[in-house]
Every structure is written in structure tokens, then in C-alpha cells.
GROMACS .gro file of C-alpha atoms in nm:
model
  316
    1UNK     CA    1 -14.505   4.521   5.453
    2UNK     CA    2 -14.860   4.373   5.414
    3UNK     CA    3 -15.208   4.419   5.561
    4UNK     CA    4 -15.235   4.159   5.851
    5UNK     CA    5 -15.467   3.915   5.738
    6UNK     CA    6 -15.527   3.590   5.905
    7UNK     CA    7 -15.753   3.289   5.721
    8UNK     CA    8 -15.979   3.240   5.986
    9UNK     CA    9 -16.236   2.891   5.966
   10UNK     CA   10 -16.539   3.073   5.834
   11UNK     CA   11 -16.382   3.211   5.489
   12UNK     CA   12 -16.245   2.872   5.444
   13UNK     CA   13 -16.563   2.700   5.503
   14UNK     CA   14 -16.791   2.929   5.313
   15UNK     CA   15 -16.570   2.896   5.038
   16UNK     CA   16 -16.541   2.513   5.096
   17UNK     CA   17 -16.880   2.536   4.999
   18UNK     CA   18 -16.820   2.600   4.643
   19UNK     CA   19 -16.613   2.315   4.576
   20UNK     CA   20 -16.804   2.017   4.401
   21UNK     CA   21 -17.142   2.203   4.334
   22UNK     CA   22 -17.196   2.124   3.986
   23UNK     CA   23 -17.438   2.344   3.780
   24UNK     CA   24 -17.685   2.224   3.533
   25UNK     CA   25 -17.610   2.250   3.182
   26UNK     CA   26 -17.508   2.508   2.948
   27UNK     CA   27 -17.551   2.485   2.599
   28UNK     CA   28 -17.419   2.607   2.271
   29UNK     CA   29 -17.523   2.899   2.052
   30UNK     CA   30 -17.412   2.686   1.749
   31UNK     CA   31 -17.295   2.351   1.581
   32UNK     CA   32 -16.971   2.266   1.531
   33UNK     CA   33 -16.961   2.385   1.189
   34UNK     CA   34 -16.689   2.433   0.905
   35UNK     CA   35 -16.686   2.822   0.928
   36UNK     CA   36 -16.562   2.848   1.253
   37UNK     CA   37 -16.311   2.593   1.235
   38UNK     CA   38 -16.139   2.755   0.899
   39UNK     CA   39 -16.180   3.088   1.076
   40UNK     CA   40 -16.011   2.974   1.408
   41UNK     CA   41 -15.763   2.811   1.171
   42UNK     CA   42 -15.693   3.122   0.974
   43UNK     CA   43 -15.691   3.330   1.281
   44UNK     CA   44 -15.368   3.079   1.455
   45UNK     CA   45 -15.213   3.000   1.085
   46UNK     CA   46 -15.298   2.643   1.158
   47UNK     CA   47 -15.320   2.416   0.783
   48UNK     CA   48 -15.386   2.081   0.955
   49UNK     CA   49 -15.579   1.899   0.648
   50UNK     CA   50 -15.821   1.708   0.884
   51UNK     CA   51 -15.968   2.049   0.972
   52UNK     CA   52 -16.019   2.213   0.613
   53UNK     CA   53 -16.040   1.939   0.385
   54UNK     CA   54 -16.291   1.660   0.356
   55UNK     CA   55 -16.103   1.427   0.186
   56UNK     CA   56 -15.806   1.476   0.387
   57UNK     CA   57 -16.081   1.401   0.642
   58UNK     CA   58 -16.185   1.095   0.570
   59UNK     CA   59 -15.831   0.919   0.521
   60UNK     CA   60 -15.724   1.034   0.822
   61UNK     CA   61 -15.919   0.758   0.984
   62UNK     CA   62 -16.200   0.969   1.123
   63UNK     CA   63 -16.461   0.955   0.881
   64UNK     CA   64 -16.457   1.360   0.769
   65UNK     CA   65 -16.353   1.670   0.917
   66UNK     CA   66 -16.296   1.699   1.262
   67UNK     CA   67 -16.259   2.028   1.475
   68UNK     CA   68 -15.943   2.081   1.633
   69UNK     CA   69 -15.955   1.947   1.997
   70UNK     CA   70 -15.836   2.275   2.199
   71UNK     CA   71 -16.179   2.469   2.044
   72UNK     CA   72 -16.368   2.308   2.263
   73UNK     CA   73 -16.425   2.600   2.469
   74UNK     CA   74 -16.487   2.791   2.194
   75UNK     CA   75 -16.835   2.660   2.108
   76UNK     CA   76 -16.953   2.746   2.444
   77UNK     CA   77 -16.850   3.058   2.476
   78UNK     CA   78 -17.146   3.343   2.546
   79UNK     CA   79 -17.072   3.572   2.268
   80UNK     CA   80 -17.032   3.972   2.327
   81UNK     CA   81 -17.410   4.013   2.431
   82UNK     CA   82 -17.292   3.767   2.689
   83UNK     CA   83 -17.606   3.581   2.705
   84UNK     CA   84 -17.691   3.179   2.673
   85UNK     CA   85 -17.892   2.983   2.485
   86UNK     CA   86 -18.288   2.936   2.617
   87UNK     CA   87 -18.278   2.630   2.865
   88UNK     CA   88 -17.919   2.697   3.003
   89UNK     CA   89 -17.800   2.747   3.370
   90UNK     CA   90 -17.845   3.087   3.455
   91UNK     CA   91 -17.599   3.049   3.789
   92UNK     CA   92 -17.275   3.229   3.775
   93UNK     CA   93 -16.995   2.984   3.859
   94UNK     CA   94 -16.768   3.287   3.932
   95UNK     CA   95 -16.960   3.382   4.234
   96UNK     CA   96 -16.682   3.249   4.451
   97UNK     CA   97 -16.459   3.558   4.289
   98UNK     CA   98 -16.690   3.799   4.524
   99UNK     CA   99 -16.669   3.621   4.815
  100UNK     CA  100 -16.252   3.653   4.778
  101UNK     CA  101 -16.307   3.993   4.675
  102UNK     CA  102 -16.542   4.096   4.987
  103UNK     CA  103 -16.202   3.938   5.158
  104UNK     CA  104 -15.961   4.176   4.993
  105UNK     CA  105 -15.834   3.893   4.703
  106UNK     CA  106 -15.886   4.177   4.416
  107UNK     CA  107 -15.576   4.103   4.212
  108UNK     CA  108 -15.502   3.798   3.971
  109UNK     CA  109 -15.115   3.684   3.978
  110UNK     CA  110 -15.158   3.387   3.714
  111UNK     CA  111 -15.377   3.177   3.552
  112UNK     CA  112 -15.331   2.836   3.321
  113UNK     CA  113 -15.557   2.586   3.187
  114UNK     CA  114 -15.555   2.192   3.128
  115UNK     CA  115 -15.775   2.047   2.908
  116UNK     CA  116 -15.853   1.673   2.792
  117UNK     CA  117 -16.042   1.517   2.507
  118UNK     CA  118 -16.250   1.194   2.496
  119UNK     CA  119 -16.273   1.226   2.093
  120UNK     CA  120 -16.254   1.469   1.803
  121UNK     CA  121 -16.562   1.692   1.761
  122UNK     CA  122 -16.730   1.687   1.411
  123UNK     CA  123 -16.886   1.905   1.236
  124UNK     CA  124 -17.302   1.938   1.319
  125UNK     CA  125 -17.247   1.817   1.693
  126UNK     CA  126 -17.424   2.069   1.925
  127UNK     CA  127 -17.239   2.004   2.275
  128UNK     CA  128 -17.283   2.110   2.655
  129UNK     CA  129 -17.079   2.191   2.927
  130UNK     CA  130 -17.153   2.218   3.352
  131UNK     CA  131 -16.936   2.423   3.526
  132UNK     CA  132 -16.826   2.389   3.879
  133UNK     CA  133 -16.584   2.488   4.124
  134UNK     CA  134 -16.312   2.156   4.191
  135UNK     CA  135 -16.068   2.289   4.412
  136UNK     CA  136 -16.003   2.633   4.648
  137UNK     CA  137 -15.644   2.578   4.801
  138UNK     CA  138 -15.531   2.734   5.126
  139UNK     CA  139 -15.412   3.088   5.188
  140UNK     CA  140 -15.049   3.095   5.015
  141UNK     CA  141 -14.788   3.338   5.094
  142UNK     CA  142 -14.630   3.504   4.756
  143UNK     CA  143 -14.410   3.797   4.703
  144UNK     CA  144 -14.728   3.974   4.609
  145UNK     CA  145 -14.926   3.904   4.880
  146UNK     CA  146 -15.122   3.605   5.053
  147UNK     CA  147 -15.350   3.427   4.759
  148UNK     CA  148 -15.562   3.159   4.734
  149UNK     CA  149 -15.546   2.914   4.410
  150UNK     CA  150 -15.914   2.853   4.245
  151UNK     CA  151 -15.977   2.565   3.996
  152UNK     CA  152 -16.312   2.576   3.792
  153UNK     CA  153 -16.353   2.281   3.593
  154UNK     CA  154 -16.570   2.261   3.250
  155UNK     CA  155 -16.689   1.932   3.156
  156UNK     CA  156 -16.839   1.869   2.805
  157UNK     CA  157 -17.086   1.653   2.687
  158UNK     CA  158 -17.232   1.558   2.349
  159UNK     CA  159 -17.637   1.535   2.267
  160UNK     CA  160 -17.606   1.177   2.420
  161UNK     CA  161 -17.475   1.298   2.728
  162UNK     CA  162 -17.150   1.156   2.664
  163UNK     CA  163 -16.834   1.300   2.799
  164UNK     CA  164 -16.597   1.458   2.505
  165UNK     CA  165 -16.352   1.673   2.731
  166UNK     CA  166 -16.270   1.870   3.016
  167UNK     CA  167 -16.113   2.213   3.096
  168UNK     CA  168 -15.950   2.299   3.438
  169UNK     CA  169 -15.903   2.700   3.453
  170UNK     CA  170 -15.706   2.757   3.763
  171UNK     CA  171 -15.645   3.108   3.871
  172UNK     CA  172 -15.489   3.305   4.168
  173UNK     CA  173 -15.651   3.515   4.366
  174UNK     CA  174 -15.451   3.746   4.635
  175UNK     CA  175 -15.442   4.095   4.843
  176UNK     CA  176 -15.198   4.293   4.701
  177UNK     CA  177 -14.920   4.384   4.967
  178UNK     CA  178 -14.953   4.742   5.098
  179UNK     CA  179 -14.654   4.872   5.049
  180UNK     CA  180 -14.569   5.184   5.240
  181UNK     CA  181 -14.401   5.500   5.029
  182UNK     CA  182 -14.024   5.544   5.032
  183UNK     CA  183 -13.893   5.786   5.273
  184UNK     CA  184 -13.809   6.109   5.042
  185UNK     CA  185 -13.447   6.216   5.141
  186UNK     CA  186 -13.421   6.541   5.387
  187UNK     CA  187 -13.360   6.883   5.219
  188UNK     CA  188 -13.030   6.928   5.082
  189UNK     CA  189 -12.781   7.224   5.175
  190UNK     CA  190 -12.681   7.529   4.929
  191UNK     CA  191 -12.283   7.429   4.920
  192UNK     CA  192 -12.029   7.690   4.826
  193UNK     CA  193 -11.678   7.744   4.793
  194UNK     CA  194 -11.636   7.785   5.154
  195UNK     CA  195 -11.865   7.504   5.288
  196UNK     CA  196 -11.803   7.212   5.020
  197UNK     CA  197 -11.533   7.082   5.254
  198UNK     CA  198 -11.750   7.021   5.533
  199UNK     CA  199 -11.977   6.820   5.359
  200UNK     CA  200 -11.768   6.657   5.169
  201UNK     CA  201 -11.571   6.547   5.531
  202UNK     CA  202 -11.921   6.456   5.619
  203UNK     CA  203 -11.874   6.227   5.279
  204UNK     CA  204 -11.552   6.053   5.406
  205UNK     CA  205 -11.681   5.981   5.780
  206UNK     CA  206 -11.515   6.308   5.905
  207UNK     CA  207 -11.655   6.581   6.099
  208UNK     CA  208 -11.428   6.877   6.010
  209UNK     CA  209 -11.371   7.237   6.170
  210UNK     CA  210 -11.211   7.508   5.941
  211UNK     CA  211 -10.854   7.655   6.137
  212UNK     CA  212 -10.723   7.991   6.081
  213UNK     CA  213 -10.319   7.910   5.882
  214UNK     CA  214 -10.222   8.247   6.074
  215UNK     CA  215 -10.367   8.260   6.420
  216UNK     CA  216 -10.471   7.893   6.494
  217UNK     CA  217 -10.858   7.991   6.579
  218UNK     CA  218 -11.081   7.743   6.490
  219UNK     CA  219 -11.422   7.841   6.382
  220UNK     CA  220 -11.757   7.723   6.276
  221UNK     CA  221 -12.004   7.756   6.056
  222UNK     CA  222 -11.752   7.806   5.789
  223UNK     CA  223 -11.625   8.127   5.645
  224UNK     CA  224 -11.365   8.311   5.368
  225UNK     CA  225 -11.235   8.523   5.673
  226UNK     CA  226 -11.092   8.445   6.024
  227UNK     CA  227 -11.309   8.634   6.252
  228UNK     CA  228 -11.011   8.723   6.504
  229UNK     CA  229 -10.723   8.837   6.269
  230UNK     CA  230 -10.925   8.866   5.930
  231UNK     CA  231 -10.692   8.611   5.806
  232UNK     CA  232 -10.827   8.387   5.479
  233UNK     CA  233 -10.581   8.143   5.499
  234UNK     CA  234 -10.729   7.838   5.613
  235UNK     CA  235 -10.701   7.453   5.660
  236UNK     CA  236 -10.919   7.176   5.862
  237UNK     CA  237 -10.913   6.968   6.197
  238UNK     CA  238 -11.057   6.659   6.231
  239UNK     CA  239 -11.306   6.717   6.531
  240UNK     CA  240 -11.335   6.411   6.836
  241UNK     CA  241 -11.699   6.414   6.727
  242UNK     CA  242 -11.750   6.458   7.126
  243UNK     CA  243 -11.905   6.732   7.306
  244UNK     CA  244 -12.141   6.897   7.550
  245UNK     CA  245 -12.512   6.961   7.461
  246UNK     CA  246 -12.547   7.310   7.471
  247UNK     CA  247 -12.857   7.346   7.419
  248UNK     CA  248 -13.137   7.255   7.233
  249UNK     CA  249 -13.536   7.234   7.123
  250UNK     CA  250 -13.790   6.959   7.008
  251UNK     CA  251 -13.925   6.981   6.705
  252UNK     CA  252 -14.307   6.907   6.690
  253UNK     CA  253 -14.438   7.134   6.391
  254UNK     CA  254 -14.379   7.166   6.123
  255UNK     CA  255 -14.325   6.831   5.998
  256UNK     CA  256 -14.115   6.728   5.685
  257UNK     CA  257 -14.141   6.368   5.563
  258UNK     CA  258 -13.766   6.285   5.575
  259UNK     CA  259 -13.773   6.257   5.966
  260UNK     CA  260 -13.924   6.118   6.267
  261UNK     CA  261 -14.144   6.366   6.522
  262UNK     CA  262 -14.049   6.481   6.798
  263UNK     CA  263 -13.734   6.565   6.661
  264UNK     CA  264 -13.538   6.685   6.880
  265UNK     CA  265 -13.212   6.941   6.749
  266UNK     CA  266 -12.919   7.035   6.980
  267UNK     CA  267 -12.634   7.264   6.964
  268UNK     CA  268 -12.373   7.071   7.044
  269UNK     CA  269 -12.048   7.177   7.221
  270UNK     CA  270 -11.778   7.032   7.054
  271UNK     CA  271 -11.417   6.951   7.261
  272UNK     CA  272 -11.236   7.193   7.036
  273UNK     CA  273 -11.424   7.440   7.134
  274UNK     CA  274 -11.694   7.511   6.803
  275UNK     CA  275 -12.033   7.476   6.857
  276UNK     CA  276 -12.288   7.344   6.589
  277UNK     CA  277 -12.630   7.277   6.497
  278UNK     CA  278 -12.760   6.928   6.447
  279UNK     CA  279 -13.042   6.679   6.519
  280UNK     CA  280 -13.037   6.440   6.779
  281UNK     CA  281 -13.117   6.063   6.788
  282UNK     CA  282 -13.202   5.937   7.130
  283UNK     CA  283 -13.493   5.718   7.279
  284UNK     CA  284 -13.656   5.981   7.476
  285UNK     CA  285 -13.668   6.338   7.426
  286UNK     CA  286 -13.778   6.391   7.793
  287UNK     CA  287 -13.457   6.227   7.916
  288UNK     CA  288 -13.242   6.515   7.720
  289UNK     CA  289 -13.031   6.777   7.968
  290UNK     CA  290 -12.818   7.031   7.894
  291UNK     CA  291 -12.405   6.929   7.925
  292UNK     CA  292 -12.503   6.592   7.851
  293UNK     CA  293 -12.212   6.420   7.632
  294UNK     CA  294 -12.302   6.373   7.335
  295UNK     CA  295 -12.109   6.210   7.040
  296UNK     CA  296 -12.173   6.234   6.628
  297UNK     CA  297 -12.242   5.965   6.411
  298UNK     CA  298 -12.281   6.012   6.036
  299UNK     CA  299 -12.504   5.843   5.754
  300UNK     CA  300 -12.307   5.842   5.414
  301UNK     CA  301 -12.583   5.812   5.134
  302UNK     CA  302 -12.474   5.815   4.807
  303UNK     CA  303 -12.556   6.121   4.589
  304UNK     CA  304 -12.690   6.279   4.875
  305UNK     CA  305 -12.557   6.538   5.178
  306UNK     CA  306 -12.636   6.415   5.525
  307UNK     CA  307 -12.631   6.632   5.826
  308UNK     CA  308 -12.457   6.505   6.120
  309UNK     CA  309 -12.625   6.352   6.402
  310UNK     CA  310 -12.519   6.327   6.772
  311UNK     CA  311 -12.676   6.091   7.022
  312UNK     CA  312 -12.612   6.084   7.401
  313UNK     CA  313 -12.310   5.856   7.479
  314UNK     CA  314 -12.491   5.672   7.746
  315UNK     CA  315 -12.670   5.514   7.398
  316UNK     CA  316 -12.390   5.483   7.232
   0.00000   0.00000   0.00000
């Protein structure tokens, strides 16, 4: 499940605002300048001529080295002291990211980028960019949670003003889903020779009642000896998985994770005549009496030993 969110008209319209307010410029630390380049080249294992040798340069039609196109952002990047050259913009374009953040939008699904060049750079141009905000889509629905698609856009200029590329960085913002804790299973028996075949009948859909092989007594909870003629012989019944409620409490404290409060827990009169403990699964507590007819039903998880449960047959 997810937080309910709903976009409502003034998110969309203060972030609305964002969209086409370009900044002024921001300039470059540095030239375009032939260390770089054979370091960025070195760096992706790039041995494109144009970029390292002059020669190669100049018969390739451009007049001398060139820089290659996707460093563009590169030169305008702030450095680690994340600071700008004197006489740059000073505004944060990335103040949108706190408004979807003050909204819950903390995580980032994806991200790409598009760029586009006008013309090579050359070595001893000092370029510009302005950033601004182009696009903020509607609230999307992902598997993650509800997001909201941002698209800055970087344009670059020369020192004549003149347009040499662009960059679109487009990035998703959304709420992460709140996803609730899986139920931990309830507390599992201590099975023994005499008791495995009741849960294991549990296992196969069956309810099962141990019968005394020498008087016929049936008898429950389980046990090596026949309580009326000390008989250990033994076999099984299948029980109706009908009965009587007995009696039986509601369970309010204490609580254990694996089950739903009030819980209530009957003893249950079965037709054979055996009486055992289990919880009860009905709409209302309240509505509960005692010789109500009841009947079982049984979960089957795997790796795991359920208890019984028995709801009133009116819900059945």
C-alpha cells in the first residue's frame, strides 16, 4: 500500500512556476584546453586523433584540435569547492527539488540526459551556460510510488553569445510507497511422537481424533495411553469438523503480531464427542453464545503448522 496522496492545484501551480525561468549566466572556471581533453580521453580510453593530435586536427577539416562534443558539461562544472566563477548566477536551479521534497518526492527512480551540439569546441574558447527548468510533468503512478518527471535544460553559449549545445537532464522524483511489514507467522507447536499426526492431518485438510484399537474411546489432546482401559494401541477418525461452542474467552492482552485483537478462542464441542481448543473467526465477538454451531476451517501454509479455526456456521 501507499500513503494517500492527491496532486492538488497549488503544488502543480507553484511548481508550474519553475518551468521557463531562465537564469543568467554561468561561466567557466577554465578554457577549453588540451589537458583536459587528453585527460578525459585517457580517463574513457578514447584515441580519436582530432582530440590529441594537431595535425590529425587540421586534416580533419576543422582547422586543429577540437574537444570531444559530450564534454561540454564538463567545462562548466563547479569543481569540489563547489563554487563559480566571479560574475556568475548565484540562483540554484535545483530549488524546485525542495519544493517536491517538502511534498514527500525524496527518492530518485531514474535519470537520463540528451544533449545537442551546434559545433565542435576548440581549444582556448571560454563558454557559458543558463540553466532553467523546461518541463515538470504530472503526478505519475509507478510501482514505486507516485513521481513527478523534472527536465532542467543547460544551454551553452560561446564569448559571442552564440549557441554551441544543449543538455536536457531529466530526472524522477517520487514518494516511496509505504509498505506495511509482513505478518510474522503465529508460534509454532512442540510436536512429538504422539501429536505429529494431528498436525500433520491438519497438513492434508483433516481434522483428526486419536481412537483407542481396544476399547473404541476416542480422545483428545493426544496421548501414548487410552485413558479408560490404559490401552496404547491407537488409530485416527476423521472428525465432521462440526460442533457446539463450549465455551470460550476474548483475547484482548497480550497481543502477538500473528493475529487480529479481540481474538476471540473457543472450546469447541466436537460431534464425536472430543472437545478442543482453538481460535475463532467471526465478525463480532459480542454476537458469540455458548452451543452455537460452529464448524473448522483450516489454513495449509507451507513449512509452517496452523492451528485450526472454527467460525459460526451462520457465516459459513
Amino acid at each position: 500500500m501507499s500513503t494517500n496522496h492527491t496532486p492538488t492545484p497549488s503544488l502543480t501551480a507553484e511548481l508550474q512556476a519553475y518551468v521557463g525561468r531562465r537564469g543568467a549566466p554561468v561561466y567557466a572556471w577554465d578554457r577549453v584546453n588540451e589537458a583536459m581533453v587528453r585527460q578525459w580521453c585517457e580517463v574513457f580510453d578514447v584515441d580519436f586523433p582530432p582530440f590529441l593530435d594537431r595535425q590529425a586536427g587540421a586534416r580533419s577539416g576543422h582547422g586543429g584540435l577540437i574537444a570531444p562534443a559530450t564534454m561540454l558539461p564538463v567545462w562548466l562544472m563547479p569543481g569540489l569547492r563547489n563554487r563559480r566563477p566571479e560574475g556568475s548566477d548565484t540562483a540554484d536551479p535545483r530549488d524546485i527539488m525542495k519544493v517536491l521534497e517538502r511534498e514527500g518526492f525524496v527518492g530518485i527512480l531514474g535519470t537520463n540526459t540528451e544533449q545537442e551540439y551546434e559545433r565542435p569546441l576548440r581549444p582556448g574558447e571560454l563558454i557559458s551556460c543558463v540553466h532553467s527548468v523546461e518541463a515538470v510533468s504530472d503526478e505519475k503512478q509507478t510501482r514505486m510510488g507516485s513521481g513527478r518527471f523534472v527536465t532542467f535544460l543547460q544551454e551553452f553559449f560561446d564569448e559571442d553569445n552564440k549557441p554551441v549545445g544543449v543538455m536536457r537532464l531529466r530526472i524522477l522524483r517520487f514518494r516511496p510507497l509505504v509498505v506495511p511489514p509482513a505478518r510474522p507467522s503465529p508460534p509454532q507447536p512442540a510436536i512429538n511422537q504422539d501429536t505429529a499426526f494431528f498436525w500433520q492431518g491438519l497438513k492434508s485438510g483433516q481434522l483428526l481424533i486419536q481412537r483407542c484399537t481396544s476399547c473404541g474411546v476416542l480422545r483428545h489432546p493426544p496421548g501414548p495411553a487410552c485413558t479408560e482401559c490404559h490401552g496404547l494401541d491407537w488409530d485416527t477418525v476423521t472428525s465432521s469438523g462440526r460442533g457446539k461452542l463450549f465455551s470460550f474467552v476474548v483475547i484482548h492482552q497480550p497481543k502477538h503480531p500473528a493475529f487480529d485483537y479481540p481474538l476471540p478462542v473457543g472450546l469447541i464441542e466436537l460431534e464425536e464427542g472430543t472437545r478442543l481448543v482453538a481460535p475463532i473467526q467471526c465478525t463480532d465477538a459480542s454476537s458469540l453464545r455458548t452451543g452455537m454451531p460452529m464448524a473448522v476451517f483450516i489454513e495449509s501454509v507451507d513449512g509452517e503448522d496452523r492451528l485450526p479455526w472454527f467460525r459460526p456456521v451462520s457465516e459459513v
